[in-house]
Amino acid sequence: MTLRPLNRRTRRTLVVGVMCTGLAVGLAACGEEDPDAGTNGVGKLAPAKIQSRTVQAARGADTVHVAGTVVSGKKTYKLDMRLNAKGGTGSVSTGGSTFRLLRVDDHLYLKASADFWTHSDDDKGQHGAGNAAQKLDGKYVKVPKGDPAFQQLSTFTDKTVLLDGLLTLHGTLAKGERGTSSGVRTIELTGDKGAGGTLDVSLEGGAYPMRLERAGGAGSLQLSDWGETFALREPSPTDTVDYGRSLPGS
């Protein structure tokens, strides 16, 4: 078979065709990247499925660090707590006072300065209250189970109870913008367009909740260090005070 030389029109058609094909390939390669490339795939899921995965990941993690504010009733609490299945440790601030909490299994301790306890026992008068405050200053005071404060304070040290109460979004769920939290890629999950709360969910590793804006301006929290172990042990007897059946009121 004899090959005939291509005429000018045929050569031009082939050149244009090759250029257009290359251009198309180039545009596809240089186009917008897949936002889910290299992620855990949560961003592709429906909003309800994202929330389910997030709750599952949070419950399955051994530990978490919770920091931020929670508004409950008329009080604002500033938390900085590390939690695991056995309890938790960290600080809580409210009404201008700061105290430390430590819970190991069923034993809950509160540690505060003398100023915290100064007005703890009005029945004893100012002098009696001052003496009690000095005895409790800087000590881990064991909170009796029968004391009304036990249930309230232990909530801040209970990973399951605290997270179940905080991670609920209200209203119609929807996916929002993609962003980052503490350097981790996230996708936003909203309830009622944010009025029911906003949750940033990790797109890397487990589908952990990373940042929460609670509904109605009821606080915001940063959640980090998922699965990272920390020391949790009872205080030494020399640093502990057992006040009896109830704590002094404060």
GROMACS .gro file of C-alpha atoms in nm:
model
  250
    1MET     CA    1   0.000   0.000   0.000
    2THR     CA    2   0.137   0.339  -0.098
    3LEU     CA    3   0.111   0.618   0.163
    4ARG     CA    4   0.016   0.947   0.014
    5PRO     CA    5   0.146   1.269   0.167
    6LEU     CA    6  -0.117   1.459   0.366
    7ASN     CA    7  -0.247   1.770   0.203
    8ARG     CA    8  -0.246   2.103   0.384
    9ARG     CA    9  -0.613   2.090   0.494
   10THR     CA   10  -0.577   1.739   0.636
   11ARG     CA   11  -0.263   1.830   0.826
   12ARG     CA   12  -0.431   2.135   0.975
   13THR     CA   13  -0.734   1.931   1.084
   14LEU     CA   14  -0.515   1.675   1.258
   15VAL     CA   15  -0.307   1.940   1.434
   16VAL     CA   16  -0.618   2.120   1.561
   17GLY     CA   17  -0.768   1.791   1.675
   18VAL     CA   18  -0.456   1.695   1.870
   19MET     CA   19  -0.436   2.039   2.029
   20CYS     CA   20  -0.799   2.033   2.132
   21THR     CA   21  -0.762   1.685   2.280
   22GLY     CA   22  -0.454   1.791   2.475
   23LEU     CA   23  -0.625   2.105   2.591
   24ALA     CA   24  -0.923   1.910   2.717
   25VAL     CA   25  -0.700   1.671   2.908
   26GLY     CA   26  -0.504   1.962   3.052
   27LEU     CA   27  -0.817   2.141   3.164
   28ALA     CA   28  -0.942   1.825   3.333
   29ALA     CA   29  -0.611   1.780   3.510
   30CYS     CA   30  -0.591   2.144   3.616
   31GLY     CA   31  -0.957   2.181   3.708
   32GLU     CA   32  -1.099   2.203   4.060
   33GLU     CA   33  -0.964   1.930   4.284
   34ASP     CA   34  -1.192   1.677   4.449
   35PRO     CA   35  -1.258   1.824   4.797
   36ASP     CA   36  -1.286   1.472   4.937
   37ALA     CA   37  -0.954   1.349   4.799
   38GLY     CA   38  -0.744   1.208   5.082
   39THR     CA   39  -1.022   1.245   5.340
   40ASN     CA   40  -1.219   0.992   5.541
   41GLY     CA   41  -1.510   1.033   5.298
   42VAL     CA   42  -1.750   1.180   5.553
   43GLY     CA   43  -1.798   1.490   5.341
   44LYS     CA   44  -1.979   1.285   5.076
   45LEU     CA   45  -2.241   1.158   5.319
   46ALA     CA   46  -2.588   1.294   5.387
   47PRO     CA   47  -2.610   1.527   5.690
   48ALA     CA   48  -2.791   1.274   5.911
   49LYS     CA   49  -2.528   1.013   5.829
   50ILE     CA   50  -2.248   1.258   5.916
   51GLN     CA   51  -2.405   1.323   6.255
   52SER     CA   52  -2.440   0.949   6.316
   53ARG     CA   53  -2.075   0.889   6.226
   54THR     CA   54  -1.968   1.177   6.450
   55VAL     CA   55  -2.156   1.050   6.754
   56GLN     CA   56  -2.021   0.700   6.691
   57ALA     CA   57  -1.662   0.828   6.668
   58ALA     CA   58  -1.697   1.037   6.984
   59ARG     CA   59  -1.839   0.748   7.184
   60GLY     CA   60  -1.575   0.510   7.055
   61ALA     CA   61  -1.276   0.729   7.149
   62ASP     CA   62  -1.110   0.653   7.482
   63THR     CA   63  -1.028   1.014   7.565
   64VAL     CA   64  -1.099   1.374   7.467
   65HIS     CA   65  -0.996   1.725   7.569
   66VAL     CA   66  -1.291   1.964   7.602
   67ALA     CA   67  -1.226   2.339   7.628
   68GLY     CA   68  -1.460   2.634   7.597
   69THR     CA   69  -1.781   2.770   7.744
   70VAL     CA   70  -2.118   2.621   7.830
   71VAL     CA   71  -2.420   2.832   7.922
   72SER     CA   72  -2.667   2.646   8.143
   73GLY     CA   73  -2.959   2.829   8.298
   74LYS     CA   74  -2.828   3.174   8.386
   75LYS     CA   75  -2.474   3.059   8.450
   76THR     CA   76  -2.176   3.046   8.216
   77TYR     CA   77  -1.916   2.778   8.278
   78LYS     CA   78  -1.569   2.786   8.131
   79LEU     CA   79  -1.434   2.432   8.095
   80ASP     CA   80  -1.090   2.289   8.038
   81MET     CA   81  -1.135   1.916   8.100
   82ARG     CA   82  -0.966   1.594   7.994
   83LEU     CA   83  -1.204   1.300   8.001
   84ASN     CA   84  -1.188   0.924   7.970
   85ALA     CA   85  -1.409   0.628   8.056
   86LYS     CA   86  -1.309   0.632   8.425
   87GLY     CA   87  -1.357   1.003   8.488
   88GLY     CA   88  -1.185   1.329   8.420
   89THR     CA   89  -0.963   1.608   8.543
   90GLY     CA   90  -0.936   1.980   8.476
   91SER     CA   91  -1.071   2.320   8.569
   92VAL     CA   92  -1.410   2.489   8.574
   93SER     CA   93  -1.472   2.862   8.611
   94THR     CA   94  -1.802   3.032   8.685
   95GLY     CA   95  -1.914   3.353   8.854
   96GLY     CA   96  -1.558   3.473   8.896
   97SER     CA   97  -1.447   3.155   9.074
   98THR     CA   98  -1.223   2.881   8.942
   99PHE     CA   99  -1.188   2.533   9.085
  100ARG     CA  100  -1.041   2.203   8.978
  101LEU     CA  101  -1.235   1.881   8.944
  102LEU     CA  102  -1.102   1.528   8.959
  103ARG     CA  103  -1.311   1.215   8.932
  104VAL     CA  104  -1.180   0.860   8.938
  105ASP     CA  105  -1.465   0.610   8.906
  106ASP     CA  106  -1.713   0.701   9.182
  107HIS     CA  107  -1.479   0.930   9.374
  108LEU     CA  108  -1.521   1.298   9.296
  109TYR     CA  109  -1.291   1.570   9.432
  110LEU     CA  110  -1.304   1.949   9.420
  111LYS     CA  111  -0.995   2.162   9.471
  112ALA     CA  112  -1.012   2.538   9.523
  113SER     CA  113  -0.844   2.828   9.697
  114ALA     CA  114  -0.943   2.971  10.033
  115ASP     CA  115  -1.127   3.255   9.857
  116PHE     CA  116  -1.361   3.001   9.700
  117TRP     CA  117  -1.456   2.863  10.040
  118THR     CA  118  -1.462   3.193  10.235
  119HIS     CA  119  -1.841   3.225  10.228
  120SER     CA  120  -1.899   2.853  10.236
  121ASP     CA  121  -2.065   2.822  10.576
  122ASP     CA  122  -2.273   3.121  10.682
  123ASP     CA  123  -2.403   2.942  10.993
  124LYS     CA  124  -2.059   2.950  11.148
  125GLY     CA  125  -2.016   3.321  11.095
  126GLN     CA  126  -1.729   3.496  10.922
  127HIS     CA  127  -1.466   3.369  11.166
  128GLY     CA  128  -1.583   3.007  11.136
  129ALA     CA  129  -1.606   3.034  10.759
  130GLY     CA  130  -1.253   3.172  10.745
  131ASN     CA  131  -1.118   2.882  10.951
  132ALA     CA  132  -1.293   2.629  10.727
  133ALA     CA  133  -1.163   2.802  10.418
  134GLN     CA  134  -0.805   2.783  10.538
  135LYS     CA  135  -0.839   2.411  10.610
  136LEU     CA  136  -0.975   2.346  10.262
  137ASP     CA  137  -0.736   2.581  10.078
  138GLY     CA  138  -0.559   2.393   9.798
  139LYS     CA  139  -0.687   2.056   9.915
  140TYR     CA  140  -0.880   1.795   9.719
  141VAL     CA  141  -1.214   1.795   9.899
  142LYS     CA  142  -1.406   1.472   9.851
  143VAL     CA  143  -1.760   1.540   9.730
  144PRO     CA  144  -2.008   1.307   9.904
  145LYS     CA  145  -2.247   1.123   9.674
  146GLY     CA  146  -2.540   1.248   9.877
  147ASP     CA  147  -2.446   1.612   9.830
  148PRO     CA  148  -2.654   1.800   9.568
  149ALA     CA  149  -2.330   1.923   9.411
  150PHE     CA  150  -2.217   1.570   9.326
  151GLN     CA  151  -2.452   1.518   9.033
  152GLN     CA  152  -2.395   1.864   8.886
  153LEU     CA  153  -2.017   1.859   8.918
  154SER     CA  154  -1.974   1.499   8.806
  155THR     CA  155  -2.142   1.589   8.475
  156PHE     CA  156  -1.833   1.792   8.385
  157THR     CA  157  -1.619   1.480   8.438
  158ASP     CA  158  -1.838   1.227   8.258
  159LYS     CA  159  -1.740   1.188   7.893
  160THR     CA  160  -2.055   1.008   7.783
  161VAL     CA  161  -2.304   1.232   7.963
  162LEU     CA  162  -2.126   1.555   7.871
  163LEU     CA  163  -2.083   1.478   7.502
  164ASP     CA  164  -2.430   1.331   7.455
  165GLY     CA  165  -2.572   1.650   7.598
  166LEU     CA  166  -2.353   1.881   7.393
  167LEU     CA  167  -2.331   1.722   7.049
  168THR     CA  168  -2.702   1.728   6.969
  169LEU     CA  169  -2.797   1.966   6.687
  170HIS     CA  170  -3.157   2.084   6.673
  171GLY     CA  171  -3.378   2.121   6.368
  172THR     CA  172  -3.313   2.032   6.005
  173LEU     CA  173  -2.958   1.915   5.942
  174ALA     CA  174  -2.752   2.046   5.652
  175LYS     CA  175  -2.393   2.046   5.533
  176GLY     CA  176  -2.211   2.378   5.539
  177GLU     CA  177  -1.871   2.503   5.437
  178ARG     CA  178  -1.546   2.312   5.445
  179GLY     CA  179  -1.271   2.455   5.659
  180THR     CA  180  -1.010   2.369   5.919
  181SER     CA  181  -1.001   2.333   6.296
  182SER     CA  182  -0.666   2.313   6.474
  183GLY     CA  183  -0.508   2.243   6.136
  184VAL     CA  184  -0.743   1.955   6.058
  185ARG     CA  185  -0.972   1.968   5.754
  186THR     CA  186  -1.337   1.976   5.854
  187ILE     CA  187  -1.688   1.995   5.716
  188GLU     CA  188  -1.956   2.201   5.883
  189LEU     CA  189  -2.280   2.044   5.997
  190THR     CA  190  -2.564   2.278   6.093
  191GLY     CA  191  -2.905   2.253   6.255
  192ASP     CA  192  -3.165   2.493   6.116
  193LYS     CA  193  -2.898   2.688   5.928
  194GLY     CA  194  -2.698   2.739   6.245
  195ALA     CA  195  -2.982   2.844   6.475
  196GLY     CA  196  -2.991   2.487   6.606
  197GLY     CA  197  -2.614   2.466   6.650
  198THR     CA  198  -2.307   2.419   6.432
  199LEU     CA  199  -2.058   2.135   6.445
  200ASP     CA  200  -1.726   2.107   6.262
  201VAL     CA  201  -1.653   1.741   6.183
  202SER     CA  202  -1.306   1.610   6.103
  203LEU     CA  203  -1.239   1.498   5.746
  204GLU     CA  204  -0.913   1.336   5.853
  205GLY     CA  205  -0.888   1.013   6.050
  206GLY     CA  206  -1.198   0.946   6.258
  207ALA     CA  207  -1.508   1.157   6.203
  208TYR     CA  208  -1.456   1.335   6.534
  209PRO     CA  209  -1.638   1.653   6.634
  210MET     CA  210  -1.377   1.927   6.646
  211ARG     CA  211  -1.565   2.245   6.726
  212LEU     CA  212  -1.918   2.312   6.847
  213GLU     CA  213  -2.130   2.626   6.852
  214ARG     CA  214  -2.430   2.545   7.068
  215ALA     CA  215  -2.781   2.651   6.974
  216GLY     CA  216  -2.910   2.980   7.107
  217GLY     CA  217  -2.566   3.113   7.194
  218ALA     CA  218  -2.534   2.856   7.472
  219GLY     CA  219  -2.156   2.839   7.440
  220SER     CA  220  -1.882   2.710   7.214
  221LEU     CA  221  -1.638   2.426   7.263
  222GLN     CA  222  -1.317   2.299   7.108
  223LEU     CA  223  -1.274   1.921   7.118
  224SER     CA  224  -0.927   1.779   7.062
  225ASP     CA  225  -0.671   1.514   7.158
  226TRP     CA  226  -0.912   1.234   7.072
  227GLY     CA  227  -0.769   0.901   7.189
  228GLU     CA  228  -0.462   1.054   7.356
  229THR     CA  229  -0.400   0.901   7.699
  230PHE     CA  230  -0.341   1.107   8.013
  231ALA     CA  231  -0.274   1.035   8.380
  232LEU     CA  232  -0.581   0.995   8.600
  233ARG     CA  233  -0.524   0.891   8.959
  234GLU     CA  234  -0.665   0.960   9.304
  235PRO     CA  235  -0.496   1.235   9.505
  236SER     CA  236  -0.271   1.137   9.794
  237PRO     CA  237  -0.432   1.117  10.140
  238THR     CA  238  -0.221   1.409  10.260
  239ASP     CA  239  -0.377   1.630   9.991
  240THR     CA  240  -0.732   1.513  10.058
  241VAL     CA  241  -1.003   1.635  10.295
  242ASP     CA  242  -1.319   1.436  10.361
  243TYR     CA  243  -1.565   1.701  10.475
  244GLY     CA  244  -1.835   1.452  10.571
  245ARG     CA  245  -2.186   1.406  10.439
  246SER     CA  246  -2.211   1.739  10.259
  247LEU     CA  247  -1.989   2.014  10.128
  248PRO     CA  248  -2.001   2.364  10.276
  249GLY     CA  249  -2.234   2.569  10.058
  250SER     CA  250  -2.064   2.797   9.811
   0.00000   0.00000   0.00000
